[in-house]
mmCIF file of C-alpha atoms in Angstrom:
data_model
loop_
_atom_site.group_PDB
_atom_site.id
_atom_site.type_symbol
_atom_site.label_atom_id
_atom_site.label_comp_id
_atom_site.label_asym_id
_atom_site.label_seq_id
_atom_site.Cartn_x
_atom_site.Cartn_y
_atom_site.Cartn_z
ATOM 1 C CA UNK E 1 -64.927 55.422 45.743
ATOM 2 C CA UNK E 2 -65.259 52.257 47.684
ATOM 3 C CA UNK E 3 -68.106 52.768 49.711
ATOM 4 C CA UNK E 4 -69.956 54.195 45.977
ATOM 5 C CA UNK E 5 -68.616 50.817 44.185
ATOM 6 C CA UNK E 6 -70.275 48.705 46.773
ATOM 7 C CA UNK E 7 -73.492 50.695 46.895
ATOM 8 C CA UNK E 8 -73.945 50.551 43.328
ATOM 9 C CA UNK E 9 -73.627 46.539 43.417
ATOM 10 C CA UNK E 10 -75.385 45.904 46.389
ATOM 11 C CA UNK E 11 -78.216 48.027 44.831
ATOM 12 C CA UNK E 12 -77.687 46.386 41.681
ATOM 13 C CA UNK E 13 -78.182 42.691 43.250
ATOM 14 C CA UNK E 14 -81.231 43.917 44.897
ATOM 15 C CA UNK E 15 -82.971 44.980 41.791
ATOM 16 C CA UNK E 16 -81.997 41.836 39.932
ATOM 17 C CA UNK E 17 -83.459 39.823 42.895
ATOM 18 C CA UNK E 18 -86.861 41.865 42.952
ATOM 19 C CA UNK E 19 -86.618 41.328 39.132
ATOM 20 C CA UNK E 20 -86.235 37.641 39.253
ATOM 21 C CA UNK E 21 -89.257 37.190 41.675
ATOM 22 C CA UNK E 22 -91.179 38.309 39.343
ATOM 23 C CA UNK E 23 -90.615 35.583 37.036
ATOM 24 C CA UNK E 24 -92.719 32.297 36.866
ATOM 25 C CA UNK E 25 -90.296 29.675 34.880
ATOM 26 C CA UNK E 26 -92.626 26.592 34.373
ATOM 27 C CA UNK E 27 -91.788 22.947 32.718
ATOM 28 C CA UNK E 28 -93.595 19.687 31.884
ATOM 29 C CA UNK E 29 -96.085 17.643 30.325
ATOM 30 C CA UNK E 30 -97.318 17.863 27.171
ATOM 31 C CA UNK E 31 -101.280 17.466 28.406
ATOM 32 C CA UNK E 32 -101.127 20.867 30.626
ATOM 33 C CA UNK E 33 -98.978 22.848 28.406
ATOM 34 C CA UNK E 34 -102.052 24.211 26.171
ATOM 35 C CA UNK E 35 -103.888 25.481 28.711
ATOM 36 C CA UNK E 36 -100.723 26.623 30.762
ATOM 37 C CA UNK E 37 -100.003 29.110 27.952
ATOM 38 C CA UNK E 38 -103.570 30.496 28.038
ATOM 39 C CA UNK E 39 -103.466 31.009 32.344
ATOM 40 C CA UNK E 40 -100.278 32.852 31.362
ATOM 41 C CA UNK E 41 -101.177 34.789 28.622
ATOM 42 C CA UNK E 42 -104.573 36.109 30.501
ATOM 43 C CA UNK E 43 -102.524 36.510 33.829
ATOM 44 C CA UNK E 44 -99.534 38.470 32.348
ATOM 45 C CA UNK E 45 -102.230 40.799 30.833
ATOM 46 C CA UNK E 46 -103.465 41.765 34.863
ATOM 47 C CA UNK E 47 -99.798 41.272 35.954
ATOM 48 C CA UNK E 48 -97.854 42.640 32.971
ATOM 49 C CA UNK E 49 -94.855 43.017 35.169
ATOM 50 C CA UNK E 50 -94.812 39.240 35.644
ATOM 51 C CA UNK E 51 -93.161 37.340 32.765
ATOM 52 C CA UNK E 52 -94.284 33.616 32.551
ATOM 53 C CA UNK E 53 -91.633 31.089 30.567
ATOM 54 C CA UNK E 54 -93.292 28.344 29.927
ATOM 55 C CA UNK E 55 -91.849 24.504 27.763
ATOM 56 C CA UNK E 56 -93.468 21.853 27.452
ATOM 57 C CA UNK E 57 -91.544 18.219 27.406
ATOM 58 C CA UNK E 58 -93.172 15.824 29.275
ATOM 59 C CA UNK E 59 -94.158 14.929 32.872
ATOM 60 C CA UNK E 60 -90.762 13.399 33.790
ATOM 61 C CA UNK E 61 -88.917 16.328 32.582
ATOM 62 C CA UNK E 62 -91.037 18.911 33.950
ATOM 63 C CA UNK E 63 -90.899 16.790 37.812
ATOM 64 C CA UNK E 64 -87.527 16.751 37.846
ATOM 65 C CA UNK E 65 -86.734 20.029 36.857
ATOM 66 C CA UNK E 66 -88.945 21.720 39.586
ATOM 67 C CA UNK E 67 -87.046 19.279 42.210
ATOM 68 C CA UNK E 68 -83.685 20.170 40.938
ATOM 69 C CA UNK E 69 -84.919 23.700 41.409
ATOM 70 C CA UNK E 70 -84.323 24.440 37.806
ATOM 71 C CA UNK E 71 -87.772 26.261 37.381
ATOM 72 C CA UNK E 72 -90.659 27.593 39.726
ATOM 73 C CA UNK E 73 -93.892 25.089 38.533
ATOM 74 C CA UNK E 74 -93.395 21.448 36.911
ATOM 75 C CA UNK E 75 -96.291 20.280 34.918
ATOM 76 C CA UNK E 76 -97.130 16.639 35.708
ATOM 77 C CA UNK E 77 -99.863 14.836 34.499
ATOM 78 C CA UNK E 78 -99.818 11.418 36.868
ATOM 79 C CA UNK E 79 -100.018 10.781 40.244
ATOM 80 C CA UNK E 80 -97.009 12.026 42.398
ATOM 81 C CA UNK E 81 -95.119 9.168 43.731
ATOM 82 C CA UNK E 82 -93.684 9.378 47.053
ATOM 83 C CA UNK E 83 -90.313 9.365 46.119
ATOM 84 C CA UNK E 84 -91.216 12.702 45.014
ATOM 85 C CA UNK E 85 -92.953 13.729 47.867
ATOM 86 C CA UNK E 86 -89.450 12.783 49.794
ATOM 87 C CA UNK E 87 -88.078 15.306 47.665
ATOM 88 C CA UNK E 88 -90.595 17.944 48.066
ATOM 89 C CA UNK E 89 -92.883 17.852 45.914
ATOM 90 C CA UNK E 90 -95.779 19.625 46.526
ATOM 91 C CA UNK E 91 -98.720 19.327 44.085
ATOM 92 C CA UNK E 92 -101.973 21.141 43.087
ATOM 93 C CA UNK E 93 -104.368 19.604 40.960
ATOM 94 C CA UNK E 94 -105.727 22.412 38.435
ATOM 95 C CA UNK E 95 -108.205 20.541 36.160
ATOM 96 C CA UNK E 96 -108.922 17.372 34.626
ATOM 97 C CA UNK E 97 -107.465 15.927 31.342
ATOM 98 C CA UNK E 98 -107.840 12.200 29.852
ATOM 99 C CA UNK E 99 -105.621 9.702 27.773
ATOM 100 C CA UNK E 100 -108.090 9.310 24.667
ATOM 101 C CA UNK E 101 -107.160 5.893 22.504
ATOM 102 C CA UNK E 102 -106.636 6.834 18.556
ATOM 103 C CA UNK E 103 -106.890 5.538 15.155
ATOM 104 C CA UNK E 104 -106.043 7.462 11.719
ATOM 105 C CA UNK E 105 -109.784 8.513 10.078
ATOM 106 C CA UNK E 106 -108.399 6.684 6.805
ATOM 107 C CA UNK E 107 -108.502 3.275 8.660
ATOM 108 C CA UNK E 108 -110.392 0.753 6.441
ATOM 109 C CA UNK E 109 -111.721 -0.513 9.600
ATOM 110 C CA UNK E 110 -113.344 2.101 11.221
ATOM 111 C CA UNK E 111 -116.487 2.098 11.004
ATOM 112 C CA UNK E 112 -116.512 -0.897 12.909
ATOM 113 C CA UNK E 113 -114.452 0.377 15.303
ATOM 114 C CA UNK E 114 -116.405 3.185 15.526
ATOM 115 C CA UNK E 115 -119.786 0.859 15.710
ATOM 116 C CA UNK E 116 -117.713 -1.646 18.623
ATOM 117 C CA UNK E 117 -115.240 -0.032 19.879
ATOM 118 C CA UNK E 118 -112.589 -2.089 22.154
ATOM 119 C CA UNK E 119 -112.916 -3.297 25.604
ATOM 120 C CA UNK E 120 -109.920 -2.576 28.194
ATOM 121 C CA UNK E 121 -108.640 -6.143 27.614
ATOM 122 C CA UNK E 122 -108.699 -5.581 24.049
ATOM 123 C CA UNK E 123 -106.105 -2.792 24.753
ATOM 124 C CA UNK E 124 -104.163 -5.048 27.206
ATOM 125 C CA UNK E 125 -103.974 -7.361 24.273
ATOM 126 C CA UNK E 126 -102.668 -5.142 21.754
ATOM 127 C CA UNK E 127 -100.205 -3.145 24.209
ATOM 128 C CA UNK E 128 -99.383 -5.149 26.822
ATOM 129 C CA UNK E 129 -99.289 -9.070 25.721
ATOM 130 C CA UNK E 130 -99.455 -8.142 21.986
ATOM 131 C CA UNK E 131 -102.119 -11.153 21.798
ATOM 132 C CA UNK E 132 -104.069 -9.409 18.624
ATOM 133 C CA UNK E 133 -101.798 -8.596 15.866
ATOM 134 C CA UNK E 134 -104.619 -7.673 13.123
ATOM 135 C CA UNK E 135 -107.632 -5.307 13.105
ATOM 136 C CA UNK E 136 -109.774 -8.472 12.472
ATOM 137 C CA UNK E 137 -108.621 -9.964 15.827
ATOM 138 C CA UNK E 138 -109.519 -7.089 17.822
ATOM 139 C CA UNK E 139 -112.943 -6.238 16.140
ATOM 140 C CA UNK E 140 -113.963 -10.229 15.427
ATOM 141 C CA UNK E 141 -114.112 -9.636 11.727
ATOM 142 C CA UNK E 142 -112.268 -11.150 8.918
ATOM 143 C CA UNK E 143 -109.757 -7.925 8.237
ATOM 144 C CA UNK E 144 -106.299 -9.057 8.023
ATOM 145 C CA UNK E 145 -105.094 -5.224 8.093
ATOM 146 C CA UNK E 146 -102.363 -5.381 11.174
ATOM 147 C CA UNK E 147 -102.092 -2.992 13.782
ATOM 148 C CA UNK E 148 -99.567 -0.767 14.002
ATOM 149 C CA UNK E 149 -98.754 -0.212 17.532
ATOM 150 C CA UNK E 150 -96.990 3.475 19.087
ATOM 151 C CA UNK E 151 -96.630 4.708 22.596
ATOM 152 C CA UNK E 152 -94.534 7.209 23.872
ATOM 153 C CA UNK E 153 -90.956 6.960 24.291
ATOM 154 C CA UNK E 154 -90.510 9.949 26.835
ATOM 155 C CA UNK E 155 -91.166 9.857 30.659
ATOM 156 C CA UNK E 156 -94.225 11.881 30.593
ATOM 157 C CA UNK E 157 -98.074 11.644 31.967
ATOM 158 C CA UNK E 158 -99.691 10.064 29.241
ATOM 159 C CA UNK E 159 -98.441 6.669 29.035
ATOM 160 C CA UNK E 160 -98.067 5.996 32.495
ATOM 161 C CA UNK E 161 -101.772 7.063 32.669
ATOM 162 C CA UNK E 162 -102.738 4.723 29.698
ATOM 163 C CA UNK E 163 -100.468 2.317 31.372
ATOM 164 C CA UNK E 164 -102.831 2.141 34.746
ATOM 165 C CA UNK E 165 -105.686 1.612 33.457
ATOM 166 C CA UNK E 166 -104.572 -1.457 31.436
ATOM 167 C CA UNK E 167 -102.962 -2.519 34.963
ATOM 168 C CA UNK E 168 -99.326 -1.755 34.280
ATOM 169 C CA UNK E 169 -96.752 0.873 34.091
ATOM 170 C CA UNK E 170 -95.005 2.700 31.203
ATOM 171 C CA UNK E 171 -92.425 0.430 30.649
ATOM 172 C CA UNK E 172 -94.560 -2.542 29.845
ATOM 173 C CA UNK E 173 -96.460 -0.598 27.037
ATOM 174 C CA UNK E 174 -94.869 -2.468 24.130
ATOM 175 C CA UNK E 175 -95.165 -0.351 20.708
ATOM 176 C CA UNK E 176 -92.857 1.930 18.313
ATOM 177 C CA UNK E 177 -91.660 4.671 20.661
ATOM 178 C CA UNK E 178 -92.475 8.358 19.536
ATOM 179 C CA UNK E 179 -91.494 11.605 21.226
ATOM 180 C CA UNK E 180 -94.413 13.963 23.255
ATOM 181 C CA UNK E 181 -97.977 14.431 22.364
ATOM 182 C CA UNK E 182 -97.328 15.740 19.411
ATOM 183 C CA UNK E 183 -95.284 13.287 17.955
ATOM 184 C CA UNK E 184 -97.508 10.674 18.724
ATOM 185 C CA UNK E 185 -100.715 12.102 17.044
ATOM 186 C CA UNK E 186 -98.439 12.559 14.220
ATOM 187 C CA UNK E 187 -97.344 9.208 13.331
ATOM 188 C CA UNK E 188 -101.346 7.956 14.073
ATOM 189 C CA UNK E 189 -102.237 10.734 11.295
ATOM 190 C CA UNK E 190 -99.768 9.249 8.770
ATOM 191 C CA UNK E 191 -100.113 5.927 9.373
ATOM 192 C CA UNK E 192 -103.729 4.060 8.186
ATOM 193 C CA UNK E 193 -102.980 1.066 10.879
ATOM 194 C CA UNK E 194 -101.944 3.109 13.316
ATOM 195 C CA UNK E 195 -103.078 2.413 17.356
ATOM 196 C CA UNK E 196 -101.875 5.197 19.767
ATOM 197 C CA UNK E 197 -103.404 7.702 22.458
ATOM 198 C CA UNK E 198 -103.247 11.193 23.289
ATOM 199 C CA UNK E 199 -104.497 13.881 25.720
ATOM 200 C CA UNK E 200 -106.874 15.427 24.932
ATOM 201 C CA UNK E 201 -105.501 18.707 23.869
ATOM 202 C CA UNK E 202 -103.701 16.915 20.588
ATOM 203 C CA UNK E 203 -107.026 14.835 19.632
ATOM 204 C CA UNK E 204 -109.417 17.766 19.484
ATOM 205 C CA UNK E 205 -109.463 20.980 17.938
ATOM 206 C CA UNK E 206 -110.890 23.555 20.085
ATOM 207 C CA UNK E 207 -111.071 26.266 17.755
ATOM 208 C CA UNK E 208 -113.692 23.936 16.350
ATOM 209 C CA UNK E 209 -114.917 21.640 19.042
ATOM 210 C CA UNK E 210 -114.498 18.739 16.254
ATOM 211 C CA UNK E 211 -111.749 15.692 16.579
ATOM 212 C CA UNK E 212 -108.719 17.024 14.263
ATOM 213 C CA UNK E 213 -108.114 15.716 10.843
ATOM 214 C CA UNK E 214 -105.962 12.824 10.416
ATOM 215 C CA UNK E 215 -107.370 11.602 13.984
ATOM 216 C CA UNK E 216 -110.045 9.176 15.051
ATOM 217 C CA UNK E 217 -111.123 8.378 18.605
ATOM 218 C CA UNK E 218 -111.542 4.688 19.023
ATOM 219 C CA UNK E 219 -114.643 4.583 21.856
ATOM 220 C CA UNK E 220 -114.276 2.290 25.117
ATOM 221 C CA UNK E 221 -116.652 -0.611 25.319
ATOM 222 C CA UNK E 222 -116.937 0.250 28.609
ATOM 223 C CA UNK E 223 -119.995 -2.625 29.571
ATOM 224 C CA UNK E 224 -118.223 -4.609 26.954
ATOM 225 C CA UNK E 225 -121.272 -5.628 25.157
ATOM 226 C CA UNK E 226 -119.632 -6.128 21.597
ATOM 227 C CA UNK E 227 -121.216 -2.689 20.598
ATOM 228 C CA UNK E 228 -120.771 1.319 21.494
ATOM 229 C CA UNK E 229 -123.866 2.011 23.427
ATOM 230 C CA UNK E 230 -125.738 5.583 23.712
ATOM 231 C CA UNK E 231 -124.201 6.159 26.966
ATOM 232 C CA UNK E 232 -120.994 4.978 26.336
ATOM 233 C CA UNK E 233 -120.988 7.227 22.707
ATOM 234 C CA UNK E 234 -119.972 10.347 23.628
ATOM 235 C CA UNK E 235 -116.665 11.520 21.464
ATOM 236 C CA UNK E 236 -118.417 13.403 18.518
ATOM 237 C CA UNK E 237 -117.360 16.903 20.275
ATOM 238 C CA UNK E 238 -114.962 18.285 22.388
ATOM 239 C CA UNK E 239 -118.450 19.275 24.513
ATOM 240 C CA UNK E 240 -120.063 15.633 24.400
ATOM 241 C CA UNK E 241 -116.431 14.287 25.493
ATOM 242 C CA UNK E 242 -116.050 16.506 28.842
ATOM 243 C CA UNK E 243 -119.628 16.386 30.239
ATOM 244 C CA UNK E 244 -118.339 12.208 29.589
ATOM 245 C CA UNK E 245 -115.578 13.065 31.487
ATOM 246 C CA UNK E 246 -117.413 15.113 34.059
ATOM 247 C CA UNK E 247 -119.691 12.586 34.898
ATOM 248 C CA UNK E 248 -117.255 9.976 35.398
ATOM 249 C CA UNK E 249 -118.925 7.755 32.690
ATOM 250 C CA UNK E 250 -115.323 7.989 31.229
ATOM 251 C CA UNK E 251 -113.174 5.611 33.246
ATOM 252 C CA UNK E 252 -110.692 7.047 35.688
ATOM 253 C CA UNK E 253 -108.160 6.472 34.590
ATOM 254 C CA UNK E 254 -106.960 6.715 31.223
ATOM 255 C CA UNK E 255 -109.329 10.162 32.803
ATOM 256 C CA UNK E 256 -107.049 12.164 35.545
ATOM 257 C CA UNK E 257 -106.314 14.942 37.411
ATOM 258 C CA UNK E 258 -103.000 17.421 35.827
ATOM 259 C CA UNK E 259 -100.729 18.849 38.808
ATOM 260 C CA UNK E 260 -98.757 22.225 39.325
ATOM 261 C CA UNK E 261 -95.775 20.862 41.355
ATOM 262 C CA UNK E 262 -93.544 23.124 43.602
ATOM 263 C CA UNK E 263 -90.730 22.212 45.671
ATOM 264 C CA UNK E 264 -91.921 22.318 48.670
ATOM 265 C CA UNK E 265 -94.387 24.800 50.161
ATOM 266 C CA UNK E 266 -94.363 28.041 47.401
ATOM 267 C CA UNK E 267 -92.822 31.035 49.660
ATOM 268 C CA UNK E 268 -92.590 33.515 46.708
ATOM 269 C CA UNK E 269 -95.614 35.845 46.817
ATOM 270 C CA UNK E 270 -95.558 36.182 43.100
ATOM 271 C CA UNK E 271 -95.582 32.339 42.504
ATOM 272 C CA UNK E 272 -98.259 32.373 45.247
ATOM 273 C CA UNK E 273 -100.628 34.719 43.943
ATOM 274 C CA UNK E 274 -100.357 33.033 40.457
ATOM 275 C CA UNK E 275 -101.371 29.639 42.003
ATOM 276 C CA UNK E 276 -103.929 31.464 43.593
ATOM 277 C CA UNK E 277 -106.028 32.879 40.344
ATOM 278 C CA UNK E 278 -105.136 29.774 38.527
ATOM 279 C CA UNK E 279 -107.308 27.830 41.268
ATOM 280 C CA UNK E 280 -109.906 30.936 41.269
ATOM 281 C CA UNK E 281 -110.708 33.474 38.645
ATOM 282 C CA UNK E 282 -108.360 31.494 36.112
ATOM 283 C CA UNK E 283 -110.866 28.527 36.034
ATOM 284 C CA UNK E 284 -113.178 30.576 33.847
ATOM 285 C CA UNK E 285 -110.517 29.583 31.190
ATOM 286 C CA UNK E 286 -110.809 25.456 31.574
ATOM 287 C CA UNK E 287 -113.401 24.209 29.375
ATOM 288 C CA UNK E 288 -112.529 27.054 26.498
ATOM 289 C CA UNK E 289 -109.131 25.773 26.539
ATOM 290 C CA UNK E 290 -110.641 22.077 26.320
ATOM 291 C CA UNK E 291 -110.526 20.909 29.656
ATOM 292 C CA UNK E 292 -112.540 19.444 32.700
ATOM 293 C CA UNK E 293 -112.906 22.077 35.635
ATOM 294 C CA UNK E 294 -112.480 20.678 39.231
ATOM 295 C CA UNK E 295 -115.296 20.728 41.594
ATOM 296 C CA UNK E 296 -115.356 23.580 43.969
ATOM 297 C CA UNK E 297 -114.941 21.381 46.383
ATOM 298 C CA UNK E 298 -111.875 20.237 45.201
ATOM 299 C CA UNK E 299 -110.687 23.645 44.492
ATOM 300 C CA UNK E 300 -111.156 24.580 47.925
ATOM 301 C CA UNK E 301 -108.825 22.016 48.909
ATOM 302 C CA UNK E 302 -106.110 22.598 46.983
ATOM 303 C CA UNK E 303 -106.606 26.348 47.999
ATOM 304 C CA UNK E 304 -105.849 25.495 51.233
ATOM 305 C CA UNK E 305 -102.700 24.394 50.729
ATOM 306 C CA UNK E 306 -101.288 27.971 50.112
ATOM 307 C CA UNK E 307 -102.144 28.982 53.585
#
């Protein structure tokens, strides 16, 4: 009776271990999430006997949940700093997203922000040394309509991204604090002063290839000229925005690479084959889900480092 109660729960400890390896539990930022649920829906469909879990709540959360070893994949949409790396973290660039700076499409202002646009230091002035206060200030008219400034309140991707290009981190992004992606193009949507950024994902619709309602893009005055050249105009579609971003006209950053993180070098063959047709047959799905594919190049690379 022994010998049958120990086969049955060694057996049964072996199945549940085969079982678990065939799940892929993945966590993070708000800016991969979107087209993480679309490599899992169209891999479960050649794997079905590989379930994908898959929550989105920001960069920080998603880093130090893979670390902690509380899921397989973290999602992180910034650089990996080497802390991390100390603690095994081992990344794989997948595509290319951008930080895109807003304003709600009932601003009374917009058509001359639309027409100028706003240089870098314009941004550092509004979110870093809170220099211009109104619209006017920041668009050299006579509009006394104030800005309403939000970042992010969460450790994630985005604002440390937005944060680098203006020359600082996330911390010094001054601002109303809001919750994820989400959030954020929420309040900009409800408020007509509103200043904020998103990824991508959250500014465009890509059922429709149009910027979403409620949203408007404010261009970079990237020569800072005063005025939104032909070059530098490229936000009317989803389309127009990534062949921007493709071609590196789009500064890099708020433009970056988003990261898969393991801990340490993946051993599981499931998690290994899944990182393998996300880097190869699963890049079909990029630019439908509104992203920037790698270069094959760069694929190649980060193919390399499952061997």
């Amino acid at each position: 009776m022994k010998r049958v109660l120990v086969f049955v729960l060694v057996t049964t400890l072996f199945l549940s271990c085969g079982k678990d390896e065939k799940n892929i539990t993945i966590s993070g930022a708000f800016a991969l999430y979107p087209l993480a649920v679309k490599w899992g829906e169209e891999y479960s469909k050649l794997h079905p006997d590989v379930k994908i879990d898959i929550t989105a709540g920001g960069a920080g959360k998603g880093m130090a949940d893979v670390i902690s070893g509380n899921v397989d994949l973290g999602m992180v949409s910034r650089e990996i700093n080497p802390v991390e790396l100390e603690r095994d973290a081992y990344a794989f660039a997948v595509t290319i997203d951008a930080v895109i700076p807003t304003a709600n499409d009932k601003n009374p202002n917009l058509s001359e922000i639309q027409k100028k646009g706003l240089t870098r230091e314009n941004f550092q002035d509004i979110w870093i040394t809170e220099k211009l206060k109104t619209w006017g200030e920041a668009l050299g008219t006579t509009s006394k309509d104030p800005i309403k400034v939000y970042t992010r309140s969460d450790a994630a991707g985005a604002p440390e991204t937005w944060a680098k290009y203006l020359g600082k981190k996330q911390e010094d992004l001054k601002g109303v604090g809001v919750f994820g992606d989400p959030g954020l193009a929420q309040v900009v949507k409800q408020d007509k002063f509103a200043i904020g950024y998103n990824n991508i994902a959250y500014v465009y619709d890509k059922s429709t290839g149009h910027i979403s309602p409620g949203i408007a893009v404010i261009p970079i005055d990237i020569d800072e000229n005063g005025k939104i050249t032909p070059e530098e105009n490229f936000y009317g579609t989803l389309n127009e925005l990534m062949e921007g971003i493709a071609k590196g006209i789009y500064p890099h950053p708020p433009a970056r690479p988003l990261y898969f993180v393991t801990k340490g070098v993946p051993t599981s063959e499931t998690l290994k084959s899944f990182l393998k047709w996300v880097l190869t047959d699963g890049q079909q799905y990029v630019k439908e889900a509104g992203y920037v594919n790698l270069t094959q190049e760069q694929l190649d690379e980060e193919l390399k480092k499952l061997q």
